[in-house]
Amino acid sequence: MPSSAKGGKAKKAAAALLKASSVSVGYGSTMASAVCPPISVTMSAGQGLAVVGANGTGKSTFLRAAAGLLEVLGGSIDVLGVPVDERSRRFRAEVAVVLDEDSYLPALTVREHLLLTARGHGMKEVSALVTEQVEAFGLTERQNALPTALSSGQRRRLLLAAAFVRPRTLLVLDEPEQRLDSGMRDRLAARLAAERDAGGGVIMATHDPVLVREVATKALLLGEDSVRVVSPDEGAEAIEAL
Amino acid sequence: MTSTDIDESWPSGRQLRTLTRAATEAHTGGHMGELVSEVYSVLFSGTIAVVMVLGAVQGLNASIHPGPEQATVDPSWLALVVALVVAGAVLGVAGRLGPVGMGGAHALWWLTTPADRRTLLRPRLVLLPVLGALAGLVGGLLVGFLAFGSLGPDLLWLTVDFVVAGAAMILAVAAGQVRAGAGSTKGMRPAVLVGDLLTAAGPVAAVALVLIRPEPVDVDWAHLGPVVAGVVAVLLLGALWWLDHSLELISGRELRARGSVASYASGAVTSMDTRELGRALNVNTTRDSRRRSAAMRGARGPVTAILVGDATVLARTPRHLIQIAVGFCVALLGVAAGWSVVMNVILLLAGGILTAMATGEGARRAEMAPVLDRHFPIAGADVRRARVLLPLLVMVPWTVLVLGLWGWAHQALLGYVLLGLVTGPVFAAGVLRAAYRKPPDWSKPLVPGPFGPMAPGVIAAFARGPDIVVLCAVPMIVGVVALGVSPILLAVQLGTSLIALAVATRAPKGGGKGWMQRMSEQAEAQREEMQRQRGGRR
């Protein structure tokens, strides 16, 4: 469930959770290295934004920029009403990010990773919450295993569980469906939809049309020559047509 | 960032570190005996090598002969060369690794929390000047002995200057990170550029000095040294204070880009894994793209494809090319300075290992991503043999040249050239063995160590590679320090070189799998075994 315990839900609801204005993204240092045309999009609390497009069109790159992990080549991104700056402790407290990263503290178990995350966000009495998320992500049998002993799908579940075990206002997910079985994908879609309905924001890059239809309230369709904001159905159809 | 950015309910970075440490320590249970046995095995290998050399010398009724009595270049000038290389290495390494950074796992699980970065990063900030001072201590002693030849106020103050300067240099690079704020992390950083230029200037200066042979320099360091130390120490303390109050300004991007690259650097430090360190040193300076792709015409089959790939990696890594040049200078330093033959042998081994490590990047990458080795339609053992080709192609000419120059200094050119020819493969085997060594096993009970819990096998992993070099180069060492080169010695060295190659290129059963895959399979087997046992009890 999204949390606004760190202050001002009404204030936040008024401001856009994410506002990208003519943002150019890429991995070089000049505009020539932009991977797609400039992006302009806004999303508010209680909305889901699906970022869709073919491989290499800049979905993950845009998400990294929105998460403050990549410098934009041009334009600006505001998150929670202020320019994105992941150095801000409030930003880190309110924006939960799950990218395509697969790193773990080598000696810590699945459960310990989640306990650490919850406590790292200032939560007290976290044991029951962790147990709940461990069950929700089907990791109960493996909660005392080291991440190196997990399958790649189970490690993905652990990363997703870490996003749900902490307070958050905005969820940023890069292809959350990756390496998940179909049952887990369905449950994840339901959870993300619940997150959105509870007033949280979800922005996700995805290749899964079901996820787009169930979670997104709009889709950002990225292409080499154009960027468009379309309806979830159009976004899902674009994925199916790829 | 403003003052409203602080919320008392969030834990401090220090608390987060404490939580992680407590969880890690919950998994200790390994015995100190394991750590002791690892240290013992490393010391045992080294002792065996020394005993073999001394035994052979005594048994053959020979005596250790002195090195060339005349120095080729005045040691005070060689001191300048070493000072350049040491300063360049400190700056280059610090710039590549951050020096403030956070590895992949810590970046993912710590940097994403609202814990403050000042107290989260403080242990690293404390560690930085200590590491810089240690590097300065080693460099200062080396330079001091070269410049002054014996203990005394000159050497003492020069060493003190190096210690404070080493610490100050690292902090200066860290200050650059903070000053960059949330700016770009792309492109070559000044510290890396300056460091590489200084390091490269060392060998160039050495060659120039050998050609010019200038008059000795005489500096009264006993009087100049305290002034230098005082000034640098004030700067050092100021930088430390400023950094401690500014750590909050380092961006997560910078910390991730410099420190992590998926835990390369911190993994290397915590597990003393030089292989990981080598990977880390490359990543931050690797270009994202090239103007055009090479035609790879030399690749005409699986073996040549591997060779061409490894050679391309080497040619495109300036740091490794500089490393080869520096290794060459290290190996010749003792001879040029007229040092004892035992010191010369130590420097030859150190220089050889340093050079060989530069040639093993392809093998190290393949160990990390086994798909690179499985890519070609040849057996695993043949892939290993192919991976040793580039180290052989570099190290054999290297040892021929180095030992040839030794032979020239000892008036025994041909014998030493032949000795170089048969010794080169030992270094090539060493780098291959190091590249494919087993990583520490974090799933076993951890062993308490001086810097916190350690995985069993850490020290063994550290020594794997250099161990085979030291052991299999014993005939060469015996020849150099006592006997001189003879046909029998050459034959024995050839034999041990072939043994080294056979050991290093042996692909174990289940080889070709990365450490992650091997550990997953072990865990799967354990799980199945437990399930079987449960079924049996029912």
PDB file of N, CA, C and O in Angstrom, chain B residues 61-90:
ATOM      1  N   ASN B  61      76.460 -27.246  -4.252  1.00  0.00           N
ATOM      2  CA  ASN B  61      77.711 -26.673  -3.769  1.00  0.00           C
ATOM      3  C   ASN B  61      78.029 -25.331  -4.446  1.00  0.00           C
ATOM      4  O   ASN B  61      79.168 -25.048  -4.784  1.00  0.00           O
ATOM      5  N   ALA B  62      76.973 -24.570  -4.683  1.00  0.00           N
ATOM      6  CA  ALA B  62      77.178 -23.269  -5.315  1.00  0.00           C
ATOM      7  C   ALA B  62      76.933 -22.181  -4.276  1.00  0.00           C
ATOM      8  O   ALA B  62      76.522 -22.457  -3.158  1.00  0.00           O
ATOM      9  N   SER B  63      77.189 -20.966  -4.628  1.00  0.00           N
ATOM     10  CA  SER B  63      76.905 -19.873  -3.706  1.00  0.00           C
ATOM     11  C   SER B  63      76.176 -18.760  -4.450  1.00  0.00           C
ATOM     12  O   SER B  63      76.321 -18.618  -5.654  1.00  0.00           O
ATOM     13  N   ILE B  64      75.388 -18.013  -3.674  1.00  0.00           N
ATOM     14  CA  ILE B  64      74.628 -16.916  -4.299  1.00  0.00           C
ATOM     15  C   ILE B  64      75.611 -15.844  -4.760  1.00  0.00           C
ATOM     16  O   ILE B  64      76.412 -15.361  -3.972  1.00  0.00           O
ATOM     17  N   HIS B  65      75.555 -15.543  -6.044  1.00  0.00           N
ATOM     18  CA  HIS B  65      76.528 -14.555  -6.499  1.00  0.00           C
ATOM     19  C   HIS B  65      75.912 -13.162  -6.515  1.00  0.00           C
ATOM     20  O   HIS B  65      74.704 -12.992  -6.594  1.00  0.00           O
ATOM     21  N   PRO B  66      76.762 -12.191  -6.400  1.00  0.00           N
ATOM     22  CA  PRO B  66      76.246 -10.819  -6.321  1.00  0.00           C
ATOM     23  C   PRO B  66      75.713 -10.359  -7.663  1.00  0.00           C
ATOM     24  O   PRO B  66      75.974 -10.964  -8.691  1.00  0.00           O
ATOM     25  N   GLY B  67      74.984  -9.296  -7.629  1.00  0.00           N
ATOM     26  CA  GLY B  67      74.457  -8.744  -8.873  1.00  0.00           C
ATOM     27  C   GLY B  67      75.533  -7.945  -9.572  1.00  0.00           C
ATOM     28  O   GLY B  67      76.674  -7.891  -9.106  1.00  0.00           O
ATOM     29  N   PRO B  68      75.187  -7.337 -10.671  1.00  0.00           N
ATOM     30  CA  PRO B  68      76.163  -6.483 -11.340  1.00  0.00           C
ATOM     31  C   PRO B  68      76.567  -5.358 -10.396  1.00  0.00           C
ATOM     32  O   PRO B  68      75.718  -4.758  -9.753  1.00  0.00           O
ATOM     33  N   GLU B  69      77.860  -5.138 -10.272  1.00  0.00           N
ATOM     34  CA  GLU B  69      78.313  -4.205  -9.255  1.00  0.00           C
ATOM     35  C   GLU B  69      78.057  -2.751  -9.627  1.00  0.00           C
ATOM     36  O   GLU B  69      77.866  -1.903  -8.784  1.00  0.00           O
ATOM     37  N   GLN B  70      78.073  -2.496 -10.918  1.00  0.00           N
ATOM     38  CA  GLN B  70      77.904  -1.126 -11.372  1.00  0.00           C
ATOM     39  C   GLN B  70      76.443  -0.831 -11.691  1.00  0.00           C
ATOM     40  O   GLN B  70      75.802  -1.592 -12.411  1.00  0.00           O
ATOM     41  N   ALA B  71      75.939   0.257 -11.137  1.00  0.00           N
ATOM     42  CA  ALA B  71      74.585   0.668 -11.509  1.00  0.00           C
ATOM     43  C   ALA B  71      74.604   1.277 -12.908  1.00  0.00           C
ATOM     44  O   ALA B  71      75.539   1.996 -13.269  1.00  0.00           O
ATOM     45  N   THR B  72      73.583   0.939 -13.721  1.00  0.00           N
ATOM     46  CA  THR B  72      73.515   1.481 -15.075  1.00  0.00           C
ATOM     47  C   THR B  72      73.168   2.966 -15.029  1.00  0.00           C
ATOM     48  O   THR B  72      73.686   3.766 -15.786  1.00  0.00           O
ATOM     49  N   VAL B  73      72.239   3.295 -14.131  1.00  0.00           N
ATOM     50  CA  VAL B  73      71.799   4.679 -13.982  1.00  0.00           C
ATOM     51  C   VAL B  73      71.927   5.043 -12.513  1.00  0.00           C
ATOM     52  O   VAL B  73      71.728   4.198 -11.643  1.00  0.00           O
ATOM     53  N   ASP B  74      72.252   6.300 -12.238  1.00  0.00           N
ATOM     54  CA  ASP B  74      72.368   6.685 -10.839  1.00  0.00           C
ATOM     55  C   ASP B  74      71.021   6.491 -10.131  1.00  0.00           C
ATOM     56  O   ASP B  74      69.979   6.943 -10.619  1.00  0.00           O
ATOM     57  N   PRO B  75      71.044   5.816  -8.969  1.00  0.00           N
ATOM     58  CA  PRO B  75      69.783   5.513  -8.281  1.00  0.00           C
ATOM     59  C   PRO B  75      68.944   6.744  -7.945  1.00  0.00           C
ATOM     60  O   PRO B  75      67.726   6.655  -7.855  1.00  0.00           O
ATOM     61  N   SER B  76      69.589   7.891  -7.768  1.00  0.00           N
ATOM     62  CA  SER B  76      68.788   9.073  -7.438  1.00  0.00           C
ATOM     63  C   SER B  76      67.851   9.427  -8.594  1.00  0.00           C
ATOM     64  O   SER B  76      66.745   9.921  -8.387  1.00  0.00           O
ATOM     65  N   TRP B  77      68.284   9.152  -9.814  1.00  0.00           N
ATOM     66  CA  TRP B  77      67.411   9.397 -10.961  1.00  0.00           C
ATOM     67  C   TRP B  77      66.346   8.315 -11.075  1.00  0.00           C
ATOM     68  O   TRP B  77      65.211   8.571 -11.468  1.00  0.00           O
ATOM     69  N   LEU B  78      66.747   7.073 -10.732  1.00  0.00           N
ATOM     70  CA  LEU B  78      65.734   6.004 -10.735  1.00  0.00           C
ATOM     71  C   LEU B  78      64.632   6.304  -9.714  1.00  0.00           C
ATOM     72  O   LEU B  78      63.469   5.955  -9.901  1.00  0.00           O
ATOM     73  N   ALA B  79      65.038   6.977  -8.631  1.00  0.00           N
ATOM     74  CA  ALA B  79      64.048   7.365  -7.616  1.00  0.00           C
ATOM     75  C   ALA B  79      62.987   8.258  -8.232  1.00  0.00           C
ATOM     76  O   ALA B  79      61.794   8.137  -7.919  1.00  0.00           O
ATOM     77  N   LEU B  80      63.401   9.127  -9.118  1.00  0.00           N
ATOM     78  CA  LEU B  80      62.438  10.017  -9.776  1.00  0.00           C
ATOM     79  C   LEU B  80      61.451   9.204 -10.628  1.00  0.00           C
ATOM     80  O   LEU B  80      60.246   9.462 -10.626  1.00  0.00           O
ATOM     81  N   VAL B  81      61.999   8.208 -11.332  1.00  0.00           N
ATOM     82  CA  VAL B  81      61.149   7.346 -12.170  1.00  0.00           C
ATOM     83  C   VAL B  81      60.106   6.642 -11.298  1.00  0.00           C
ATOM     84  O   VAL B  81      58.904   6.640 -11.606  1.00  0.00           O
ATOM     85  N   VAL B  82      60.574   6.067 -10.194  1.00  0.00           N
ATOM     86  CA  VAL B  82      59.656   5.347  -9.302  1.00  0.00           C
ATOM     87  C   VAL B  82      58.629   6.311  -8.708  1.00  0.00           C
ATOM     88  O   VAL B  82      57.438   5.988  -8.592  1.00  0.00           O
ATOM     89  N   ALA B  83      59.061   7.507  -8.360  1.00  0.00           N
ATOM     90  CA  ALA B  83      58.133   8.496  -7.786  1.00  0.00           C
ATOM     91  C   ALA B  83      57.029   8.834  -8.781  1.00  0.00           C
ATOM     92  O   ALA B  83      55.851   8.933  -8.410  1.00  0.00           O
ATOM     93  N   LEU B  84      57.399   8.972 -10.045  1.00  0.00           N
ATOM     94  CA  LEU B  84      56.392   9.256 -11.072  1.00  0.00           C
ATOM     95  C   LEU B  84      55.371   8.116 -11.164  1.00  0.00           C
ATOM     96  O   LEU B  84      54.159   8.338 -11.217  1.00  0.00           O
ATOM     97  N   VAL B  85      55.895   6.887 -11.188  1.00  0.00           N
ATOM     98  CA  VAL B  85      55.003   5.727 -11.329  1.00  0.00           C
ATOM     99  C   VAL B  85      54.092   5.594 -10.110  1.00  0.00           C
ATOM    100  O   VAL B  85      52.883   5.352 -10.251  1.00  0.00           O
ATOM    101  N   VAL B  86      54.661   5.784  -8.914  1.00  0.00           N
ATOM    102  CA  VAL B  86      53.855   5.654  -7.691  1.00  0.00           C
ATOM    103  C   VAL B  86      52.750   6.718  -7.668  1.00  0.00           C
ATOM    104  O   VAL B  86      51.576   6.416  -7.428  1.00  0.00           O
ATOM    105  N   ALA B  87      53.130   7.971  -7.954  1.00  0.00           N
ATOM    106  CA  ALA B  87      52.126   9.048  -7.935  1.00  0.00           C
ATOM    107  C   ALA B  87      51.056   8.792  -8.993  1.00  0.00           C
ATOM    108  O   ALA B  87      49.848   8.951  -8.739  1.00  0.00           O
ATOM    109  N   GLY B  88      51.486   8.366 -10.166  1.00  0.00           N
ATOM    110  CA  GLY B  88      50.527   8.079 -11.240  1.00  0.00           C
ATOM    111  C   GLY B  88      49.591   6.945 -10.870  1.00  0.00           C
ATOM    112  O   GLY B  88      48.383   7.009 -11.127  1.00  0.00           O
ATOM    113  N   ALA B  89      50.163   5.904 -10.274  1.00  0.00           N
ATOM    114  CA  ALA B  89      49.333   4.745  -9.906  1.00  0.00           C
ATOM    115  C   ALA B  89      48.300   5.135  -8.856  1.00  0.00           C
ATOM    116  O   ALA B  89      47.119   4.765  -8.957  1.00  0.00           O
ATOM    117  N   VAL B  90      48.735   5.913  -7.854  1.00  0.00           N
ATOM    118  CA  VAL B  90      47.802   6.323  -6.791  1.00  0.00           C
ATOM    119  C   VAL B  90      46.667   7.162  -7.383  1.00  0.00           C
ATOM    120  O   VAL B  90      45.484   6.909  -7.136  1.00  0.00           O
TER     121      VAL B  90
END
